[in-house]
CSV table of C-alpha atoms in Angstrom, one decimal:
chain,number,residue,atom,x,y,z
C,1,UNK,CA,19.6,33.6,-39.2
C,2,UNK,CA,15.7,34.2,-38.2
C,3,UNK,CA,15.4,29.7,-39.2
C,4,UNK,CA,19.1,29.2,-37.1
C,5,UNK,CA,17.1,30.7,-34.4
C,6,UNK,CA,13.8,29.3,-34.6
C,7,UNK,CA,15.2,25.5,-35.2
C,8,UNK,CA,17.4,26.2,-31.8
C,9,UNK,CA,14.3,27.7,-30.1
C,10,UNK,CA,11.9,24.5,-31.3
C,11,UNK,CA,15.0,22.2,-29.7
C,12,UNK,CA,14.7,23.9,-26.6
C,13,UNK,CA,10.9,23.7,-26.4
C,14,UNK,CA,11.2,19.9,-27.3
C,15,UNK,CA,13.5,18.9,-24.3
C,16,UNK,CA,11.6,21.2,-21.6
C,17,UNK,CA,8.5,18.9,-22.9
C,18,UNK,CA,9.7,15.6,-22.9
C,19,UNK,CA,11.4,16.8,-19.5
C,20,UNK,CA,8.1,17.9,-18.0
C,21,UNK,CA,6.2,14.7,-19.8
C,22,UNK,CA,8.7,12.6,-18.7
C,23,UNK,CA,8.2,13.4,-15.1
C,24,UNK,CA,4.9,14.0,-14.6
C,25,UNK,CA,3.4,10.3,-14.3
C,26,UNK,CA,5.8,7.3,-13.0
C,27,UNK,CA,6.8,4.7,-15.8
C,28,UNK,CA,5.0,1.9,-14.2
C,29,UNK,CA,2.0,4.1,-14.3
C,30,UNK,CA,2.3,4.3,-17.7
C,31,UNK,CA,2.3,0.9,-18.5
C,32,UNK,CA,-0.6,-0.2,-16.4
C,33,UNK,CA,-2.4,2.6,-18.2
C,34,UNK,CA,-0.5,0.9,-22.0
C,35,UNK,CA,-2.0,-2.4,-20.6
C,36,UNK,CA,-5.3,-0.8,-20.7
C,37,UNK,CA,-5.1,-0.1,-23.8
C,38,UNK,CA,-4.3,3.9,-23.6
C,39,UNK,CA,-2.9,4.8,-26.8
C,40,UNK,CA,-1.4,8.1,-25.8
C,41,UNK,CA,0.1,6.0,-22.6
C,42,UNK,CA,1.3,3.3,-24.7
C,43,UNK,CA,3.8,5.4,-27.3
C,44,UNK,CA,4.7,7.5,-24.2
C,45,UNK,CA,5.9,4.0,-22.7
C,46,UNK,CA,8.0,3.4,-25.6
C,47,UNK,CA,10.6,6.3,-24.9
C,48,UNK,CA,10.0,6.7,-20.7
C,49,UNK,CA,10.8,3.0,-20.7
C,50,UNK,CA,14.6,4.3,-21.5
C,51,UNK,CA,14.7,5.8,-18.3
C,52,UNK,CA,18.2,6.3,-17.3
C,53,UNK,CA,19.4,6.7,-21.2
C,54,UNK,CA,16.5,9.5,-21.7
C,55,UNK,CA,17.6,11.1,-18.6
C,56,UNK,CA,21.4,11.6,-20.2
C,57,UNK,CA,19.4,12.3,-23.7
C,58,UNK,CA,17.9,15.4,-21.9
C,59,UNK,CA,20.5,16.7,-19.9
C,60,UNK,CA,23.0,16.5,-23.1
C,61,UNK,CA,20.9,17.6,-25.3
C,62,UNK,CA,18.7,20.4,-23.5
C,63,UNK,CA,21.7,22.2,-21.9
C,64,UNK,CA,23.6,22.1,-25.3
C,65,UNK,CA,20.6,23.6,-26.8
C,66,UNK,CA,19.7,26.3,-24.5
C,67,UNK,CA,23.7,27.4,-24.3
C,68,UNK,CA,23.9,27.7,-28.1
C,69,UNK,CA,20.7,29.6,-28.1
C,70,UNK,CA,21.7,31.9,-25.5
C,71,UNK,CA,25.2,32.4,-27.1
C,72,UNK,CA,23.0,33.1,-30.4
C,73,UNK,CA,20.6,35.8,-28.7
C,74,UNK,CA,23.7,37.6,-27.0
C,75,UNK,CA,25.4,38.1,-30.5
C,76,UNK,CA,22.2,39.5,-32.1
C,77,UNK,CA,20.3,41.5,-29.3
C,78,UNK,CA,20.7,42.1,-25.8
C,79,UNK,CA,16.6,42.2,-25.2
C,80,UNK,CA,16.7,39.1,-27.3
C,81,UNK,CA,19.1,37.1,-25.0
C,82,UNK,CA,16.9,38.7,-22.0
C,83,UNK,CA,13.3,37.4,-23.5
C,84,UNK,CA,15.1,33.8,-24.3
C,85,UNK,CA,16.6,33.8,-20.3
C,86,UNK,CA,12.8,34.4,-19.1
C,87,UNK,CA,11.0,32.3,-21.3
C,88,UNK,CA,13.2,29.5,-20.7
C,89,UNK,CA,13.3,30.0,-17.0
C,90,UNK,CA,9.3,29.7,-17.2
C,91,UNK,CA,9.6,26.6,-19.1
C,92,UNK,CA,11.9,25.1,-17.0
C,93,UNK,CA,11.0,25.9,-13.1
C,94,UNK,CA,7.0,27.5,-13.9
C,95,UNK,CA,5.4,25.6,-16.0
C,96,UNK,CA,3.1,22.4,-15.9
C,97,UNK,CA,2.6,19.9,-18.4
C,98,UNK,CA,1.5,16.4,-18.1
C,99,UNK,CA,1.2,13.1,-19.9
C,100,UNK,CA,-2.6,14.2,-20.4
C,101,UNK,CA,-2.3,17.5,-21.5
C,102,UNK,CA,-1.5,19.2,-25.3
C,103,UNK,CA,2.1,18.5,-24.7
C,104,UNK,CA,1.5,15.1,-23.7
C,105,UNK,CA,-0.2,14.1,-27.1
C,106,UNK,CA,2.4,16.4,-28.9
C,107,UNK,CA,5.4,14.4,-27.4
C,108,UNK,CA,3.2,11.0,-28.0
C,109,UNK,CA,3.2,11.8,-31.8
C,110,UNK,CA,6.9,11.7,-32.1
C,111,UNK,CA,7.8,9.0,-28.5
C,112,UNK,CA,8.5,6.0,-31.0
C,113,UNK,CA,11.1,7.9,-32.7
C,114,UNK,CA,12.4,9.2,-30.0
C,115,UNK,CA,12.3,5.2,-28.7
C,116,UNK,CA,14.3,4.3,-31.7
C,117,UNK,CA,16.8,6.9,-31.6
C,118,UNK,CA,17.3,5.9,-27.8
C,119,UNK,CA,18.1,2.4,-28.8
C,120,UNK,CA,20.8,3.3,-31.1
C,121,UNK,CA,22.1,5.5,-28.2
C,122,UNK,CA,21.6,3.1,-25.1
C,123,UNK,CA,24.9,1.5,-25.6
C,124,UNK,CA,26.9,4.5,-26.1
C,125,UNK,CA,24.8,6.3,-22.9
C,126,UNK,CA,25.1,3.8,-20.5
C,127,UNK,CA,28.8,4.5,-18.9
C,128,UNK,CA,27.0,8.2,-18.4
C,129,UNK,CA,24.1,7.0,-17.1
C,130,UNK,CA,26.0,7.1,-13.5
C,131,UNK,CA,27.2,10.5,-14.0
C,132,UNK,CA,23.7,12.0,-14.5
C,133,UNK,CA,21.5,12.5,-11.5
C,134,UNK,CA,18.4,10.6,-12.1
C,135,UNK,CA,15.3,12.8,-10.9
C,136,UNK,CA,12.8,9.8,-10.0
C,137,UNK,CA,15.7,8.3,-7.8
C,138,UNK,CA,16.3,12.0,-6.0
C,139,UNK,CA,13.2,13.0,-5.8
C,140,UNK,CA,12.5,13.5,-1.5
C,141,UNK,CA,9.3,12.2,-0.7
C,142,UNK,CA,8.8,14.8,2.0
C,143,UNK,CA,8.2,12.2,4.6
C,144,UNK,CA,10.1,12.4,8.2
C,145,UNK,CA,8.3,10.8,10.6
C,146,UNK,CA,5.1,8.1,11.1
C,147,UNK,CA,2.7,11.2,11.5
C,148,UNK,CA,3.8,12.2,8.1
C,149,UNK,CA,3.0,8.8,6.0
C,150,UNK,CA,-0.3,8.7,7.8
C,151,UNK,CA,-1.3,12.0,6.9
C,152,UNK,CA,0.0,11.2,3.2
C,153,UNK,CA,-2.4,8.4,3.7
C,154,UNK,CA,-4.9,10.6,4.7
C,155,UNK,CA,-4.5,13.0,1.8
C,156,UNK,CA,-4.5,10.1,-1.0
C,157,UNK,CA,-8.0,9.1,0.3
C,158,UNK,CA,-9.0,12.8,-1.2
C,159,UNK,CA,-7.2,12.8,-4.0
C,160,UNK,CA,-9.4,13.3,-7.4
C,161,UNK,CA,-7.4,10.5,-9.4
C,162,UNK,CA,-6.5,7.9,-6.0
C,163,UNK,CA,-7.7,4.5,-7.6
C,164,UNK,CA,-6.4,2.8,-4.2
C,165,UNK,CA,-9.5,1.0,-2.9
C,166,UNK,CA,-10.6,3.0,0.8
C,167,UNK,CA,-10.3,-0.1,2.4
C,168,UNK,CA,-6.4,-0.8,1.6
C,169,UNK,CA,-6.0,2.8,2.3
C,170,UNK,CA,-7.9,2.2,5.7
C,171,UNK,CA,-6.0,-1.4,6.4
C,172,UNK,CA,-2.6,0.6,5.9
C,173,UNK,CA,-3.7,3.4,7.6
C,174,UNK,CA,-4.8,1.2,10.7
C,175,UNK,CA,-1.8,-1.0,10.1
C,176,UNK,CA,0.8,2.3,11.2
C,177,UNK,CA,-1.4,3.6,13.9
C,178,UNK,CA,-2.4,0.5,15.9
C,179,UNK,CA,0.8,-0.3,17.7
C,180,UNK,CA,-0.1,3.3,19.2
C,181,UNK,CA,-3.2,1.9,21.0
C,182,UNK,CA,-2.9,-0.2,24.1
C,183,UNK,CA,-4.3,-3.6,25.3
C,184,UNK,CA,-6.6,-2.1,28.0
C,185,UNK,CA,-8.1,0.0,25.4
C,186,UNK,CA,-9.1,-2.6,23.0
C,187,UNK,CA,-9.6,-6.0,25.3
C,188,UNK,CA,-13.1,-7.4,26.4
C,189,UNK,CA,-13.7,-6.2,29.6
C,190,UNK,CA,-13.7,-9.0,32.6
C,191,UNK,CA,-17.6,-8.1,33.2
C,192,UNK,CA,-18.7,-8.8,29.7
C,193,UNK,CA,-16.2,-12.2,29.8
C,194,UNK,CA,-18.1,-15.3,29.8
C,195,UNK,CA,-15.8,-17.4,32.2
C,196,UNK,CA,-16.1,-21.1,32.9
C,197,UNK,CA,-15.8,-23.5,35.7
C,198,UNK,CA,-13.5,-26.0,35.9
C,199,UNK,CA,-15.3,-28.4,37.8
C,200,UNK,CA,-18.8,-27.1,36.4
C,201,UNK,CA,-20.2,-30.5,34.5
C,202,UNK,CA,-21.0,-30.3,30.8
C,203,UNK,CA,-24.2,-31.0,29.9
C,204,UNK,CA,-26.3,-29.8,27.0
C,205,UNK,CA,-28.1,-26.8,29.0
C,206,UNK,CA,-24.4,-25.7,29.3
C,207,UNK,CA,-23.0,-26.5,25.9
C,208,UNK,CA,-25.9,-24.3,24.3
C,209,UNK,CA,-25.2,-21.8,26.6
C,210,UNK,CA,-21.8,-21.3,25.2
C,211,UNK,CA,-23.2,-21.6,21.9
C,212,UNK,CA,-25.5,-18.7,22.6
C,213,UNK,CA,-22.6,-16.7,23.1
C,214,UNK,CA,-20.9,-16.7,19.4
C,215,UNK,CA,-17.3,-16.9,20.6
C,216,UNK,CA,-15.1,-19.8,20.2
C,217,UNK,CA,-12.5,-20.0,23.5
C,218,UNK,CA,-13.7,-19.0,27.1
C,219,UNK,CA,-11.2,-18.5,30.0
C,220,UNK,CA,-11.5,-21.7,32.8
C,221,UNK,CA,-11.0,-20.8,36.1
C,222,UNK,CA,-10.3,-22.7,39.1
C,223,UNK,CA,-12.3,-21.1,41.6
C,224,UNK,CA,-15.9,-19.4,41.3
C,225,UNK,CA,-16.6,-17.7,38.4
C,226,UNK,CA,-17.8,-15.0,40.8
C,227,UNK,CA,-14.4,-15.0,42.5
C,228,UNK,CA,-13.2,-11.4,42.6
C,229,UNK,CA,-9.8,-12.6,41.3
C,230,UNK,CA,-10.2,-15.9,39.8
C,231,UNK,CA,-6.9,-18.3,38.7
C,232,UNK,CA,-7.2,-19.1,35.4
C,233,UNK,CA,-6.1,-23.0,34.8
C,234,UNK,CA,-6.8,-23.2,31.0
C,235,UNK,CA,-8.8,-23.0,28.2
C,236,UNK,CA,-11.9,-24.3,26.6
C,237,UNK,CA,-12.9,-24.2,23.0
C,238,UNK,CA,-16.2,-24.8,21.6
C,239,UNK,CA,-14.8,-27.1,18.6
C,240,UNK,CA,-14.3,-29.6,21.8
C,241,UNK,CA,-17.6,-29.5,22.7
C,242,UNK,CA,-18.9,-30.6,19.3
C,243,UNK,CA,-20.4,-34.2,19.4
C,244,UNK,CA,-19.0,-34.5,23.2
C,245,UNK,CA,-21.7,-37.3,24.4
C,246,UNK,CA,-19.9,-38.1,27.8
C,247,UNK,CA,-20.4,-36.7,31.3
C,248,UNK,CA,-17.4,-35.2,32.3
C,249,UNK,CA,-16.4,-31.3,33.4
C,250,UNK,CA,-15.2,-28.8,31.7
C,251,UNK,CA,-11.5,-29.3,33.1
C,252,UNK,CA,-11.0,-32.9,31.4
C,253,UNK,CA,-11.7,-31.1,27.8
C,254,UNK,CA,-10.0,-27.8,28.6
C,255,UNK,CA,-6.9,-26.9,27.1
C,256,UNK,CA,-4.2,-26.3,29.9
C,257,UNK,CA,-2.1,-23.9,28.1
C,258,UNK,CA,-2.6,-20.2,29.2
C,259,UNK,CA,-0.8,-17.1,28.2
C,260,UNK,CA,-0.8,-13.4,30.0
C,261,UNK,CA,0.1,-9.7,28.7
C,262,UNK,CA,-0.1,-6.7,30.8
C,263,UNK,CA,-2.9,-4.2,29.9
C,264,UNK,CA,-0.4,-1.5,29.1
C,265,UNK,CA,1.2,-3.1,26.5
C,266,UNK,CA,0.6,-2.2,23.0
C,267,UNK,CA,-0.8,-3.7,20.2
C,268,UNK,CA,2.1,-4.5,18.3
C,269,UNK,CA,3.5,-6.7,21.3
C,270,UNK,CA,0.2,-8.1,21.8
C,271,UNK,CA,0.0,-9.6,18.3
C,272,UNK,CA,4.0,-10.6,19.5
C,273,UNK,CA,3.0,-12.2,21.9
C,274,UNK,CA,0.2,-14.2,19.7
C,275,UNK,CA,2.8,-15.5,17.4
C,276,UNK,CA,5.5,-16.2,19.5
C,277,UNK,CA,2.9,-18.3,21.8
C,278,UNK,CA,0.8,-20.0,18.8
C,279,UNK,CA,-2.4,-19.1,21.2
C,280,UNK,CA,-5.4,-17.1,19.7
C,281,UNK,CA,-6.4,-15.9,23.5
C,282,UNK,CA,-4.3,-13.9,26.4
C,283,UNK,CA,-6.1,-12.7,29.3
C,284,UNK,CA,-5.2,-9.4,30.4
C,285,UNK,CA,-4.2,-8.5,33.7
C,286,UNK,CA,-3.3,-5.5,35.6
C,287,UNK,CA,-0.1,-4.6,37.7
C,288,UNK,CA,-1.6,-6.1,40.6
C,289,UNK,CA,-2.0,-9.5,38.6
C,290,UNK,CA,-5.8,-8.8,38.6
C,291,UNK,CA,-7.9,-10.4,35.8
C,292,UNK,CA,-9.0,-7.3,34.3
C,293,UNK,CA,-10.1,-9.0,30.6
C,294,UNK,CA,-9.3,-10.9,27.5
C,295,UNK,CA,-7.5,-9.8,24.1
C,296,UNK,CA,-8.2,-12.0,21.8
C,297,UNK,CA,-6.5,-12.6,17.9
C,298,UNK,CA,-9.7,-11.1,16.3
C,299,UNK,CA,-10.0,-7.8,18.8
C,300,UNK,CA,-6.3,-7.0,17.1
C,301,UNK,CA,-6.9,-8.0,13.4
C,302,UNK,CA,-10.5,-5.9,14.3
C,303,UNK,CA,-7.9,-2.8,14.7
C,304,UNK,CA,-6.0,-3.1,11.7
C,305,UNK,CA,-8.9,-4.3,9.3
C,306,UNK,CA,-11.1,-1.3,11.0
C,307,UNK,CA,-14.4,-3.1,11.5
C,308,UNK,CA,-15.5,-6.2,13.7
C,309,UNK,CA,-14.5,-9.4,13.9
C,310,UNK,CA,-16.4,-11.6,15.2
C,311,UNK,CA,-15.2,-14.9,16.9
C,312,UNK,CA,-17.7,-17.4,16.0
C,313,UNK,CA,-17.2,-21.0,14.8
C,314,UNK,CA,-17.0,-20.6,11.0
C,315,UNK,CA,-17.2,-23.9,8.6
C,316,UNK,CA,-14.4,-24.1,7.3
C,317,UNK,CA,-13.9,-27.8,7.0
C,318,UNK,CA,-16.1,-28.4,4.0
C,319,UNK,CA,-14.6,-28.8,1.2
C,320,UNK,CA,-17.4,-28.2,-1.0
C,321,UNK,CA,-18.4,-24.7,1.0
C,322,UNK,CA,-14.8,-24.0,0.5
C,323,UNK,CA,-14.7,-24.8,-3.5
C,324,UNK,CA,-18.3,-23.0,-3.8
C,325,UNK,CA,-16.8,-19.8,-1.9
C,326,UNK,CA,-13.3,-19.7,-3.4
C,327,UNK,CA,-15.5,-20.1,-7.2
C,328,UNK,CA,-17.5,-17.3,-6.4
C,329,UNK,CA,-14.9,-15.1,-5.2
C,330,UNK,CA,-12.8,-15.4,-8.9
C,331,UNK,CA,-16.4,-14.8,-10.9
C,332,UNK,CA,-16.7,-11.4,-8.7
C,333,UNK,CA,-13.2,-10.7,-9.1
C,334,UNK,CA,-13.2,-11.6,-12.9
C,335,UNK,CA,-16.4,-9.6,-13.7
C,336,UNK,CA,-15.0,-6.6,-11.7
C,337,UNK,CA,-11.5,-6.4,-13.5
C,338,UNK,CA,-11.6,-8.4,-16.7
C,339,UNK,CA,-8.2,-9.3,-18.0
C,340,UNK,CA,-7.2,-7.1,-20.4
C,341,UNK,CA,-4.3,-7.9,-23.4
C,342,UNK,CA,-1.4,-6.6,-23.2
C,343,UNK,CA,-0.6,-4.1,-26.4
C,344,UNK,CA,2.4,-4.6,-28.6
C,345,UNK,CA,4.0,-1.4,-26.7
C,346,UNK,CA,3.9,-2.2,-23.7
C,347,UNK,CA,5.7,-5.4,-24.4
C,348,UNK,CA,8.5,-4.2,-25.3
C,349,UNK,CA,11.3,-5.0,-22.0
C,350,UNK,CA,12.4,-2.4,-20.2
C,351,UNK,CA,16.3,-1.5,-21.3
C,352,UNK,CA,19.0,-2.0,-18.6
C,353,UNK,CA,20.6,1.5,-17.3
């Protein structure tokens, strides 16, 4: 009777752990860590990659255990029944065990068996695999509104095991939040605007001036530049300027093609409006269609990449430059993360529900 009894206890005790296992660390998480060459991860892969056949395994098997066990400690003992209710309440709803803990490398030890066991069973467990509720599909995120991801953004920046780099978790961070910030708030302000004439001439003095500046496209207005509301007529950009040997003004190589948004819009209709339009400049302007600024494709990417970006003529039409660059950013990238093979476990497909 005492061996009945203790064989149905060690049952119990085996599904709470490969319950609490099971769900303490996603499968995919598992089998980056197999990839990496974590033993424990990689025989722990072998079973949780049944997922929806395990799930049934558990359910079947744990509540048929702990109903025979209970039926067992009522016949012998009241206080017995009572002891086997609490400790298997604690088990189930108390306590914490995870991939990394005793009971992780005690489940580890007997996963491939488990595995094989599940492969035999997978075809005669799949019809009740829909009948089962599966706790990694149900499982509520806790997440209601915008405020609440951001703040679960926030919170994975501090967590002790967050491998996310703090510039993806900045970039998504930014990425929610900036359609919450207007144009008004993030444009160039008209008195820091360098704006062109139209009929000004282009010579070198003027050319270098523009050069001085570091930006690429500059507003050309009509009247004075000094006007107090000036009509702008179009667009000149530096690239135009490059080798220009003739005499001309500035409104034979400008770019006649202007685009407008409102200062109160936000910055999600802002980079709208940049898409829609194919144009990499807008020049803000208040409700009394005053020239107040520019907003330009970098001042919004600046928001969502959370550091500045500035608008100078890159080279980008070297090919060699390019080759060199693109060459040194797969060394950095290769010495950083070094492929790693892929273990024998980890190979193994995932099984269909």
């Amino acid at each position: 009777m005492v061996v009945v009894y203790i064989l149905l206890a060690l049952a119990v005790l085996k599904c709470v752990l490969l319950f609490k296992v099971y769900h303490s660390l996603p499968v995919f998480e598992l089998k980056r860590q197999a990839r990496q060459k974590n033993h424990r991860a990689a025989r722990l892969y072998q079973m949780a990659a049944y997922e929806a056949t395990l799930e049934v395994w558990l359910w079947i098997v744990g509540t048929a255990s702990v109903a025979v066990l209970f039926i067992w400690s009522a016949r012998t003992s009241w206080w017995l029944a009572a002891i086997t209710i609490t400790i298997s309440a604690w088990l189930v709803v108390w306590a914490r065990f995870s991939a990394n803990s005793w009971a992780g490398a005690l489940v580890a030890v007997f996963a491939p068996y488990y595995a094989k066991i599940l492969s035999v069973l997978q075809p005669l467990m799949s019809p009740l695999t829909r009948l089962f509720p599966d706790g990694r599909r149900q499982a509520h995120t806790g997440l209601y509104e915008k405020r609440d991801l951001l703040e679960f953004i926030r919170g994975q920046h501090g967590q002790n095991d967050n491998r996310i780099p703090e510039a993806d978790l900045r970039t998504a961070f930014n990425s929610l939040s900036f359609s919450d910030k207007t144009v008004g708030s993030v444009m160039t302000p008209r008195r820091t605007v360098k704006l062109v004439s139209a009929d000004e001439a282009i010579t070198p003095v003027v050319i270098d001036e523009l050069h001085k500046t570091g930006f690429s496209r500059f507003p050309v207005v009509k009247d004075s530049t000094r006007s107090a509301s000036p009509q702008v007529v179009g667009t000149l950009y530096i690239n135009d300027l490059i080798g220009y040997q003739g005499s001309g003004k500035v409104k034979d190589l400008a770019r006649k093609d202007v685009y407008f948004i409102n200062e109160s819009s936000n910055l999600r209709q802002a980079l709208s409006a940049f898409l829609k339009t194919h144009h990499h400049l807008l020049v803000v302007v208040n409700s009394f269609e005053e020239v107040v600024g520019i907003l330009s494709m970098e001042d919004v990417l600046s928001q969502i990449l959370d550091k500045s970006i500035i608008d100078r003529f890159d080279n980008y039409d070297s090919l060699r430059a390019v080759a060199a660059m693109d060459y040194q950013k797969q060394s950095t990238a290769t010495s950083e993360n070094p492929a790693q093979p892929e273990p024998e476990s980890a190979k193994q497909p995932k099984p269909a529900p």
